[in-house]
Amino acid sequence: MISRRDFLQATVAASAVYGASGIGNWARLAAQQALTQDQLLDFDTMGNVTLIHVTDIHGQMKPVYFREPEINIGVGAVDGLPPHVTGRDFLDLYGIAPGTPEAYALTYVDFVSLAKGYGRMGGLDRVATVINSIRAERPDALLLDGGDTWHGSYTTLKTEAQDMVNVMNALKPDAMTSHWEFTLGIDRVNEIVEGLPFPFLGANIFDAMWDEPAYQPYEIFERGGAKIAVIGQAFPYMPIANPGWMFPDLSFGIRDERMASLVREVREEQGADLVVVLSHNGFDVDRKMAGQIEGIDVILTGHTHDALPEPVRVGNTLLIASGSNGKFVSRLDLDVRDGEMKGFRHKLIPVFSDVIAPDAQVAAVIDEQRAPFEAELSEVIGHTDSLLYRRGNFNGTWDDLICNALIDEREADIALSPGFRWGPSLIPGDAITREDIFNATAMTYPEAYRSEMTGEMLHVIMEDVADNLFNPDPYYQQGGDMVRVGGMGYQIDVTKPQGERITNMTLLKTGELIDPEKSYVVAGWASVNEGTEGPPIWEVVENYIARKERIQIEPNDTVKVIGA
């Protein structure tokens, strides 16, 4: 297994020979402990093609706090490789000093204190400023949206994503792909797609009955004297991770053979000089795909919300990870000549909202979308004395809060909250507004169910979710992070096969081991089953917060992880 030090040395050496990244400039900038917009946007333009990548915005039009994960375990061949490196190990890997702006942007280390100093990040009006700056230098740059855009906020839910459609149209993307978009329902998705001024790409989405492509697979662009093929790859596990009844006539999948065929088609029949995959596979799936399919130059990754300051190379393919929630914009300049990529220069641009000025036009569009809902959005429901965050393989304090609410409000023994990666953070002392609650819960299947489950059923559910996350073959990693659990502790060995990972399941209120034959009252939400009944999860959480007034989340040590 390659060591982290060897990995970094290899990456730097590759950059010196083959291309360059913005990490060096950013590190010097950080060392100065001073940020300006000009410094953040500074870039030594090279080559003849520029790609701009954003992904996993999840309806976040305004600046947010977003804490990066503390635990992100890689299994099998990717153990210890980016993006499965966090905290101080991440800082050491990339040569980043603690306490710097990039340490704040890219890790959880000292998050609260650094958040108070460096402020919120993102905001699509600030993202617009970054994009406009790049386009000023490279007017024909391609802006590519990796999906999970039309989902994840109060206004996105209430407008059926029209708010994000309007704002993104103002940014003028050249193409997008998808995942959570389909939880709007197939009719609404197709209604939006028909009106988009840019292609909605999904090479791996097929009509389930006729086994024919359902959406445009790729688009050919001519930029800088080069032909660029952008192939769209939607999230491949839609009917597993999300309710298939919302898009019953579609089938998805990784479809390696389809991707390989399209790469050949755009190369041989369309004359593409550069092949870009705009992907929502998730990083490890893309890494495996890059190793199996020849001819892909760049994969713009999405879904797993990873933010990496350096590209990861697999053979001749660059993997670019651009984070989430509008925190970052990736710029990739390429030298494309003689039908191939000769070199590159890359920069992961952090969108510090107090440093980068908002674009007035896009700010006005954002305000227009929010105006009808401002009273509801801004209503204060309570306050938090704890850091509220979601990301991490096992625990997040936002989900601890949600589980506490489910147990109390639904009178349950055990609570289950999905391992979603989306949802901004709040720092201690913040008010909790209705907007904040919806940022962590807004979805189209929000029913908070209450049912009885045997201990055996609970074990099967836990094992199934664990395999979706820790199967050593990335092509079988089909979900988000581990399901969050309230009222029950457990031990997990991530090295074991399915059926043997989860042990010592314990009912916390009694300290007794879960009995496989006994029934327990379980509350949860976001069931993919059609007809699930219960109040919407945001109502459950709002009632709980209003009753408590101040939220204090105790440290959660109920999950024991071994083998990592």
Coordinates of C-alpha atoms in Angstrom, one line a residue:
M1 CA 0.0 0.0 0.0
I2 CA 1.4 3.4 -1.0
S3 CA 2.0 5.6 2.1
R4 CA 0.6 9.1 2.4
R5 CA 4.0 10.6 2.2
D6 CA 4.7 8.6 -1.0
F7 CA 1.3 9.6 -2.4
L8 CA 2.0 13.3 -1.8
Q9 CA 5.5 13.1 -3.3
A10 CA 4.2 11.3 -6.3
T11 CA 1.4 13.8 -6.8
V12 CA 3.8 16.8 -6.6
A13 CA 6.2 15.0 -9.0
A14 CA 3.4 14.4 -11.4
S15 CA 2.3 18.0 -11.3
A16 CA 5.8 19.1 -12.0
V17 CA 6.1 16.9 -15.0
Y18 CA 2.6 16.8 -16.3
G19 CA 0.7 19.8 -15.0
A20 CA 0.3 22.1 -12.0
S21 CA -2.2 22.8 -9.2
G22 CA -3.1 25.8 -7.2
I23 CA -2.1 24.2 -3.8
G24 CA 1.3 26.0 -3.7
N25 CA -0.1 29.4 -4.3
W26 CA -2.9 28.8 -1.9
A27 CA -0.5 27.6 0.8
R28 CA 1.6 30.7 0.5
L29 CA -1.6 32.8 0.6
A30 CA -2.8 31.0 3.7
A31 CA 0.6 31.5 5.4
Q32 CA 0.1 35.3 5.1
Q33 CA -3.1 35.0 7.1
A34 CA -4.7 37.6 4.8
L35 CA -7.2 37.0 2.1
T36 CA -8.3 39.2 -0.7
Q37 CA -10.5 38.4 -3.6
D38 CA -7.7 39.0 -6.1
Q39 CA -5.5 36.5 -4.3
L40 CA -8.3 33.8 -4.2
L41 CA -9.0 34.2 -7.9
D42 CA -5.4 34.6 -9.1
F43 CA -4.6 32.0 -11.7
D44 CA -1.8 31.6 -14.3
T45 CA -3.9 30.8 -17.3
M46 CA -2.5 28.1 -19.5
G47 CA -3.4 25.9 -22.5
N48 CA -6.4 26.4 -24.7
V49 CA -9.3 24.8 -22.7
T50 CA -10.8 25.8 -19.3
L51 CA -13.3 23.7 -17.3
I52 CA -15.2 25.1 -14.4
H53 CA -16.8 22.6 -12.1
V54 CA -19.4 23.0 -9.3
T55 CA -21.4 20.1 -7.8
D56 CA -23.6 19.0 -4.9
I57 CA -25.0 22.5 -4.2
H58 CA -28.1 21.1 -2.6
G59 CA -30.2 24.2 -3.0
Q60 CA -27.9 26.4 -1.0
M61 CA -28.1 29.8 -2.6
K62 CA -26.8 31.8 0.5
P63 CA -23.4 31.4 2.3
V64 CA -23.3 28.6 4.9
Y65 CA -21.0 27.0 7.4
F66 CA -20.2 23.4 6.4
R67 CA -17.9 21.2 8.5
E68 CA -15.9 18.6 6.6
P69 CA -16.0 15.0 7.9
E70 CA -14.0 13.8 10.9
I71 CA -14.3 10.2 9.8
N72 CA -14.2 9.1 6.1
I73 CA -13.0 5.5 6.0
G74 CA -11.7 3.9 2.8
V75 CA -11.8 0.1 2.5
G76 CA -9.8 -2.3 0.4
A77 CA -7.4 -0.8 -2.1
V78 CA -8.3 2.8 -1.3
D79 CA -7.7 2.6 2.5
G80 CA -5.7 5.7 3.5
L81 CA -5.9 7.3 0.1
P82 CA -7.7 10.6 -0.7
P83 CA -10.5 11.4 -0.1
H84 CA -10.3 8.9 2.8
V85 CA -7.9 11.2 4.7
T86 CA -9.2 13.7 7.2
G87 CA -8.2 16.2 9.9
R88 CA -4.6 16.6 10.7
D89 CA -3.6 13.7 8.5
F90 CA -5.2 15.7 5.6
L91 CA -3.3 18.8 6.6
D92 CA 0.0 16.8 6.7
L93 CA -0.7 15.1 3.4
Y94 CA -1.1 18.4 1.5
G95 CA 1.3 20.4 3.6
I96 CA -1.3 22.7 5.0
A97 CA -0.7 24.6 8.2
P98 CA -3.3 24.3 11.0
G99 CA -5.3 27.5 11.6
T100 CA -5.0 28.7 8.0
P101 CA -8.0 29.5 5.7
E102 CA -7.5 26.3 3.7
A103 CA -7.3 24.3 6.9
Y104 CA -10.7 25.7 7.8
A105 CA -12.2 25.2 4.4
L106 CA -10.9 21.6 3.9
T107 CA -11.0 20.0 7.4
Y108 CA -12.9 19.8 10.6
V109 CA -9.9 20.8 12.7
D110 CA -10.6 23.7 15.1
F111 CA -13.8 24.2 13.0
V112 CA -15.7 26.4 15.5
S113 CA -12.9 28.8 16.3
L114 CA -11.9 29.1 12.7
A115 CA -15.5 29.6 11.5
K116 CA -15.8 32.5 13.9
G117 CA -12.7 34.1 12.2
Y118 CA -13.1 33.2 8.6
G119 CA -16.9 33.2 8.4
R120 CA -19.4 31.4 6.1
M121 CA -18.5 30.0 2.7
G122 CA -20.3 29.8 -0.6
G123 CA -23.3 31.7 -1.8
L124 CA -24.2 31.5 -5.4
D125 CA -23.8 35.2 -5.9
R126 CA -20.2 34.8 -4.8
V127 CA -19.8 31.7 -7.0
A128 CA -21.0 33.9 -9.9
T129 CA -18.2 36.3 -9.2
V130 CA -15.6 33.5 -9.4
I131 CA -17.2 32.2 -12.6
N132 CA -17.2 35.7 -14.1
S133 CA -13.6 36.2 -13.2
I134 CA -12.6 33.0 -15.0
R135 CA -14.7 33.8 -18.0
A136 CA -13.1 37.2 -18.2
E137 CA -9.8 35.5 -18.8
R138 CA -11.2 32.5 -20.8
P139 CA -14.5 33.6 -22.3
D140 CA -15.2 30.2 -23.8
A141 CA -14.7 28.3 -20.5
L142 CA -17.1 25.4 -19.9
L143 CA -19.2 25.6 -16.7
L144 CA -20.3 22.1 -15.7
D145 CA -22.7 21.3 -12.9
G146 CA -22.4 17.8 -11.3
G147 CA -25.9 17.6 -10.0
D148 CA -27.7 17.5 -6.6
T149 CA -28.6 21.0 -7.5
W150 CA -32.5 21.1 -7.4
H151 CA -32.8 19.8 -3.9
G152 CA -32.1 20.5 -0.2
S153 CA -33.7 23.7 1.0
Y154 CA -37.0 25.2 2.1
T155 CA -37.4 27.3 -1.1
T156 CA -36.3 24.4 -3.4
L157 CA -39.0 22.2 -1.8
K158 CA -41.7 24.9 -1.9
T159 CA -41.0 25.9 -5.5
E160 CA -40.4 22.4 -6.8
A161 CA -36.8 23.5 -7.6
Q162 CA -37.8 26.5 -9.7
D163 CA -35.7 28.7 -7.4
M164 CA -32.5 26.8 -8.2
V165 CA -33.4 26.5 -11.9
N166 CA -33.7 30.3 -12.1
V167 CA -30.5 31.0 -10.2
M168 CA -28.4 28.4 -12.1
N169 CA -29.7 29.7 -15.4
A170 CA -28.3 33.0 -14.4
L171 CA -24.9 31.4 -13.9
K172 CA -25.2 30.0 -17.5
P173 CA -24.0 26.4 -17.2
D174 CA -23.0 24.5 -20.3
A175 CA -24.3 21.1 -19.1
M176 CA -25.4 19.3 -15.9
T177 CA -26.0 15.7 -14.7
S178 CA -28.2 14.6 -11.8
H179 CA -29.2 12.6 -8.7
W180 CA -31.6 14.1 -6.2
E181 CA -33.2 15.9 -9.0
F182 CA -35.3 12.8 -9.7
T183 CA -36.9 12.9 -6.3
L184 CA -39.0 15.8 -7.7
G185 CA -40.8 13.1 -9.6
I186 CA -40.3 12.2 -13.3
D187 CA -43.0 14.6 -14.6
R188 CA -41.5 17.6 -12.8
V189 CA -37.9 16.7 -13.9
N190 CA -39.0 16.4 -17.6
E191 CA -40.9 19.7 -17.3
I192 CA -37.8 21.4 -16.1
V193 CA -35.5 19.7 -18.6
E194 CA -37.6 20.7 -21.5
G195 CA -37.1 24.3 -20.6
L196 CA -33.4 24.3 -19.8
P197 CA -31.1 26.4 -22.1
F198 CA -28.3 23.8 -21.7
P199 CA -28.2 19.9 -21.9
F200 CA -29.2 17.7 -19.1
L201 CA -26.9 14.7 -19.6
G202 CA -27.4 11.1 -18.4
A203 CA -25.7 8.5 -20.5
N204 CA -26.6 5.8 -18.0
I205 CA -30.3 6.6 -17.7
F206 CA -32.5 4.3 -19.8
D207 CA -36.2 3.7 -20.4
A208 CA -36.8 0.6 -18.3
M209 CA -39.4 -0.9 -20.7
W210 CA -37.6 -0.3 -24.0
D211 CA -34.0 -0.4 -22.8
E212 CA -33.3 2.8 -24.7
P213 CA -31.5 6.0 -23.6
A214 CA -33.9 8.3 -21.8
Y215 CA -31.7 11.5 -21.9
Q216 CA -29.0 13.0 -24.0
P217 CA -25.8 11.1 -23.3
Y218 CA -23.2 13.7 -24.2
E219 CA -22.6 17.1 -25.8
I220 CA -19.8 18.1 -28.1
F221 CA -18.3 21.5 -27.6
E222 CA -15.6 23.3 -29.6
R223 CA -13.4 25.4 -27.4
G224 CA -9.9 26.8 -28.0
G225 CA -9.6 25.0 -31.3
A226 CA -10.4 21.6 -29.7
K227 CA -13.4 19.3 -29.8
I228 CA -14.5 18.5 -26.2
A229 CA -16.9 15.7 -25.5
V230 CA -18.8 16.0 -22.1
I231 CA -20.5 12.7 -21.2
G232 CA -23.0 12.8 -18.4
Q233 CA -23.1 10.1 -15.7
A234 CA -26.0 10.4 -13.3
F235 CA -26.1 8.7 -9.9
P236 CA -26.2 5.0 -10.8
Y237 CA -28.2 3.7 -7.8
M238 CA -31.3 5.8 -7.9
P239 CA -33.9 3.0 -7.4
I240 CA -31.9 1.6 -4.5
A241 CA -31.0 4.8 -2.6
N242 CA -34.1 6.8 -3.5
P243 CA -37.8 5.9 -4.1
G244 CA -38.1 4.1 -7.5
W245 CA -41.8 4.9 -7.5
M246 CA -41.0 8.5 -8.2
F247 CA -39.4 7.6 -11.6
P248 CA -40.9 4.1 -12.3
D249 CA -40.1 4.0 -16.0
L250 CA -36.3 4.6 -15.7
S251 CA -33.4 2.4 -15.0
F252 CA -29.9 3.5 -14.0
G253 CA -26.6 1.7 -13.3
I254 CA -22.9 2.3 -13.8
R255 CA -23.0 0.7 -17.3
D256 CA -19.3 0.4 -17.9
E257 CA -19.8 -1.1 -21.4
R258 CA -22.1 1.8 -22.3
M259 CA -19.5 4.4 -21.1
A260 CA -16.6 2.6 -23.0
S261 CA -18.8 2.5 -26.1
L262 CA -19.5 6.3 -25.8
V263 CA -15.9 7.1 -25.3
R264 CA -15.0 5.3 -28.5
E265 CA -17.9 6.9 -30.3
V266 CA -16.9 10.5 -29.4
R267 CA -13.3 9.8 -30.2
E268 CA -13.7 7.9 -33.5
E269 CA -17.0 9.3 -34.9
Q270 CA -17.2 12.8 -33.4
G271 CA -13.5 13.5 -33.5
A272 CA -13.2 14.5 -29.8
D273 CA -9.8 15.7 -28.7
L274 CA -10.7 15.7 -25.0
V275 CA -13.2 13.4 -23.2
V276 CA -14.7 14.7 -20.0
V277 CA -17.1 12.7 -17.8
L278 CA -19.4 14.9 -15.7
S279 CA -20.2 12.3 -13.0
H280 CA -22.3 11.8 -10.0
N281 CA -21.0 8.3 -9.3
G282 CA -19.1 9.1 -6.2
F283 CA -15.3 9.4 -5.9
D284 CA -14.4 5.7 -5.4
V285 CA -16.7 4.6 -8.2
D286 CA -15.1 7.1 -10.5
R287 CA -11.7 6.0 -9.5
K288 CA -12.5 2.4 -10.4
M289 CA -14.2 3.5 -13.6
A290 CA -11.1 5.5 -14.6
G291 CA -9.0 2.4 -14.2
Q292 CA -11.2 0.2 -16.3
I293 CA -12.2 2.5 -19.2
E294 CA -9.5 3.8 -21.6
G295 CA -9.8 7.2 -23.2
I296 CA -11.3 9.4 -20.5
D297 CA -9.1 12.4 -19.9
V298 CA -11.0 14.1 -17.0
I299 CA -13.7 12.9 -14.5
L300 CA -15.4 15.7 -12.7
T301 CA -16.6 13.8 -9.6
G302 CA -19.6 14.4 -7.5
H303 CA -22.0 12.8 -4.9
T304 CA -19.6 12.1 -2.1
H305 CA -19.0 15.8 -1.4
D306 CA -15.2 15.4 -1.4
A307 CA -13.0 18.5 -1.7
L308 CA -9.4 17.9 -2.8
P309 CA -6.9 20.6 -3.5
E310 CA -5.0 18.3 -5.9
P311 CA -6.3 16.2 -8.8
V312 CA -6.0 12.4 -8.3
R313 CA -4.5 10.7 -11.3
V314 CA -5.5 7.2 -12.4
G315 CA -3.4 6.3 -15.4
N316 CA -4.0 9.2 -17.8
T317 CA -7.2 10.3 -16.2
L318 CA -7.6 13.2 -13.9
L319 CA -10.2 13.1 -11.1
I320 CA -11.4 16.5 -9.8
A321 CA -13.3 16.8 -6.6
S322 CA -15.0 20.1 -6.0
G323 CA -16.7 19.8 -2.6
S324 CA -20.3 20.7 -1.9
N325 CA -22.8 23.4 -0.9
G326 CA -21.1 26.1 -3.1
K327 CA -17.9 26.1 -0.8
F328 CA -15.6 25.6 -3.8
V329 CA -15.3 26.2 -7.5
S330 CA -12.8 24.1 -9.4
R331 CA -10.9 25.6 -12.3
L332 CA -9.0 23.2 -14.6
D333 CA -7.0 24.6 -17.5
L334 CA -5.9 22.1 -20.1
D335 CA -3.4 22.1 -23.0
V336 CA -5.2 20.1 -25.6
R337 CA -3.3 19.5 -28.8
D338 CA -3.0 16.8 -31.5
G339 CA -6.0 15.0 -30.2
E340 CA -4.8 14.6 -26.6
M341 CA -4.3 16.3 -23.3
K342 CA -0.7 17.5 -23.0
G343 CA -0.8 19.2 -19.6
F344 CA -3.0 20.9 -17.0
R345 CA -3.2 23.5 -14.3
H346 CA -5.7 23.2 -11.5
K347 CA -7.0 25.3 -8.6
L348 CA -9.7 24.5 -6.1
I349 CA -11.0 28.0 -5.3
P350 CA -12.5 28.4 -1.8
V351 CA -15.5 30.7 -1.8
F352 CA -15.0 32.7 1.4
S353 CA -18.2 34.8 1.4
D354 CA -16.7 37.7 3.4
V355 CA -13.9 38.0 0.9
I356 CA -15.4 37.4 -2.5
A357 CA -17.9 40.2 -3.5
P358 CA -21.4 39.1 -4.5
D359 CA -22.4 39.5 -8.1
A360 CA -25.2 42.0 -8.1
Q361 CA -27.2 40.4 -10.8
V362 CA -27.2 36.9 -9.4
A363 CA -27.8 38.3 -5.9
A364 CA -30.9 40.0 -7.2
V365 CA -32.1 36.7 -8.7
I366 CA -31.5 34.9 -5.4
D367 CA -33.4 37.6 -3.4
E368 CA -36.3 37.3 -5.8
Q369 CA -36.6 33.6 -5.2
R370 CA -36.5 34.0 -1.4
A371 CA -38.7 37.0 -1.0
P372 CA -42.1 35.2 -0.9
F373 CA -40.7 33.0 1.9
E374 CA -38.6 35.4 4.0
A375 CA -40.9 35.4 7.0
E376 CA -41.0 31.6 7.3
L377 CA -37.3 31.2 6.5
S378 CA -36.1 33.7 9.2
E379 CA -38.4 32.6 12.1
V380 CA -36.3 31.6 15.0
I381 CA -37.3 28.2 16.5
G382 CA -34.6 27.9 19.1
H383 CA -30.9 28.2 19.7
T384 CA -28.0 25.8 19.8
D385 CA -25.2 25.6 22.4
S386 CA -23.5 22.8 20.3
L387 CA -21.9 22.6 16.9
L388 CA -24.5 21.1 14.6
Y389 CA -23.0 19.2 11.6
R390 CA -23.8 16.2 9.5
R391 CA -20.8 14.8 7.6
G392 CA -19.0 11.8 8.8
N393 CA -19.3 8.0 8.3
F394 CA -21.2 7.3 11.6
N395 CA -22.3 10.3 13.6
G396 CA -23.3 13.9 13.1
T397 CA -24.8 16.2 15.7
W398 CA -27.6 17.3 13.4
D399 CA -28.7 13.7 13.2
D400 CA -28.2 13.2 16.9
L401 CA -30.7 16.1 17.3
I402 CA -33.1 14.5 14.7
C403 CA -32.9 11.1 16.5
N404 CA -33.6 12.7 19.9
A405 CA -36.6 14.5 18.4
L406 CA -37.9 11.2 16.8
I407 CA -37.6 9.3 20.1
D408 CA -39.3 12.0 22.1
E409 CA -41.9 13.2 19.7
R410 CA -42.8 9.8 18.3
E411 CA -42.4 7.9 21.6
A412 CA -39.9 5.4 20.3
D413 CA -37.2 3.2 21.7
I414 CA -34.9 3.6 18.8
A415 CA -34.5 6.2 16.0
L416 CA -33.0 5.9 12.6
S417 CA -31.9 8.8 10.5
P418 CA -30.5 8.3 7.0
G419 CA -26.7 8.9 6.4
F420 CA -27.3 11.9 4.1
R421 CA -24.2 14.0 3.4
W422 CA -26.2 17.2 2.6
G423 CA -27.1 19.8 5.2
P424 CA -25.0 22.8 6.4
S425 CA -23.6 23.3 9.9
L426 CA -24.4 25.7 12.7
I427 CA -21.9 26.9 15.3
P428 CA -22.5 27.2 19.0
G429 CA -24.6 30.3 19.9
D430 CA -26.4 30.3 16.5
A431 CA -30.2 30.7 16.3
I432 CA -31.9 27.7 14.7
T433 CA -34.3 29.1 12.1
R434 CA -36.9 27.2 10.2
E435 CA -34.6 27.5 7.2
D436 CA -31.9 25.7 9.1
I437 CA -34.2 22.9 10.0
F438 CA -35.3 22.5 6.3
N439 CA -31.6 22.6 5.2
A440 CA -31.2 19.4 7.1
T441 CA -34.5 17.8 6.2
A442 CA -36.1 19.2 3.0
M443 CA -37.0 16.4 0.7
T444 CA -40.1 15.0 -1.1
Y445 CA -40.6 11.9 1.0
P446 CA -40.2 13.3 4.6
E447 CA -42.7 11.1 6.5
A448 CA -41.5 10.3 10.0
Y449 CA -42.8 6.7 10.5
R450 CA -43.3 4.8 13.7
S451 CA -43.3 1.1 13.6
E452 CA -42.3 -2.1 15.4
M453 CA -39.2 -4.0 14.3
T454 CA -37.7 -7.1 15.7
G455 CA -34.0 -7.1 16.8
E456 CA -33.3 -9.4 13.9
M457 CA -34.8 -6.9 11.4
L458 CA -32.8 -4.1 12.9
H459 CA -29.6 -6.1 12.5
V460 CA -30.4 -6.8 8.8
I461 CA -31.0 -3.1 8.2
M462 CA -27.8 -2.1 9.8
E463 CA -25.8 -4.8 7.9
D464 CA -27.4 -3.8 4.6
V465 CA -26.5 -0.1 5.1
A466 CA -23.0 -1.0 6.2
D467 CA -22.4 -3.0 3.1
N468 CA -23.5 -0.1 1.0
L469 CA -20.7 2.0 2.6
F470 CA -18.0 -0.5 3.3
N471 CA -18.1 -3.1 0.5
P472 CA -14.5 -3.3 -0.7
D473 CA -15.8 -3.1 -4.3
P474 CA -16.7 0.5 -5.0
Y475 CA -19.3 -0.6 -7.5
Y476 CA -21.4 -2.1 -4.6
Q477 CA -21.2 1.1 -2.5
Q478 CA -24.7 2.2 -3.2
G479 CA -25.7 4.7 -0.5
G480 CA -24.6 7.6 1.7
D481 CA -22.9 7.5 5.1
M482 CA -23.9 5.0 7.8
V483 CA -27.5 5.3 9.1
R484 CA -27.5 7.4 12.2
V485 CA -29.0 5.6 15.2
G486 CA -30.6 7.0 18.4
G487 CA -31.4 5.0 21.5
M488 CA -29.1 2.1 20.4
G489 CA -25.4 1.5 20.4
Y490 CA -23.4 -1.0 18.3
Q491 CA -20.0 -2.1 17.3
I492 CA -18.9 -2.3 13.6
D493 CA -15.9 -4.0 12.1
V494 CA -15.5 -2.5 8.6
T495 CA -13.2 -5.3 7.5
K496 CA -15.8 -8.1 7.9
P497 CA -18.1 -9.3 5.2
Q498 CA -21.8 -8.5 5.0
G499 CA -23.7 -10.1 7.9
E500 CA -20.7 -10.0 10.3
R501 CA -19.9 -6.3 10.6
I502 CA -22.5 -5.3 13.2
T503 CA -22.3 -6.7 16.7
N504 CA -23.1 -5.7 20.3
M505 CA -26.3 -3.9 19.4
T506 CA -27.5 -2.4 22.8
L507 CA -30.6 -0.6 23.9
L508 CA -29.2 2.4 25.6
K509 CA -32.0 3.1 28.0
T510 CA -31.7 -0.3 29.6
G511 CA -28.1 -1.4 28.7
E512 CA -29.4 -4.7 27.5
L513 CA -28.3 -6.3 24.2
I514 CA -30.9 -6.2 21.4
D515 CA -32.9 -9.4 21.4
P516 CA -33.3 -10.8 17.8
E517 CA -36.8 -12.1 18.8
K518 CA -38.1 -9.1 20.6
S519 CA -40.0 -6.2 19.0
Y520 CA -38.9 -2.6 19.5
V521 CA -40.7 0.7 18.6
V522 CA -38.6 2.4 15.9
A523 CA -39.1 5.9 14.5
G524 CA -37.3 7.1 11.4
W525 CA -37.8 9.1 8.2
A526 CA -37.1 9.1 4.5
S527 CA -38.4 5.6 3.8
V528 CA -38.2 4.8 0.1
N529 CA -41.4 2.8 0.4
E530 CA -44.5 4.3 -1.2
G531 CA -47.3 5.1 1.1
T532 CA -45.2 5.6 4.3
E533 CA -47.3 7.5 6.8
G534 CA -46.3 10.0 9.5
P535 CA -45.8 13.7 10.0
P536 CA -43.0 15.4 8.0
I537 CA -39.7 15.2 9.7
W538 CA -39.2 19.0 9.8
E539 CA -42.4 19.3 11.8
V540 CA -41.2 16.7 14.3
V541 CA -37.8 18.5 14.6
E542 CA -39.3 21.9 14.9
N543 CA -41.7 20.9 17.6
Y544 CA -38.8 19.3 19.6
I545 CA -36.6 22.4 19.2
A546 CA -39.4 24.8 20.1
R547 CA -40.1 22.8 23.3
K548 CA -36.4 22.5 24.3
E549 CA -35.6 26.2 23.3
R550 CA -31.9 25.5 23.7
I551 CA -30.2 22.5 22.1
Q552 CA -27.2 20.8 23.8
I553 CA -25.9 17.6 22.1
E554 CA -23.8 15.4 24.3
P555 CA -20.8 13.7 22.8
N556 CA -21.9 10.5 21.1
D557 CA -19.7 7.5 21.8
T558 CA -22.3 4.8 21.1
V559 CA -20.7 3.5 18.0
K560 CA -17.5 1.5 18.4
V561 CA -15.5 1.2 15.2
I562 CA -12.8 -1.4 14.7
G563 CA -10.8 -2.5 11.7
A564 CA -10.3 1.1 10.4

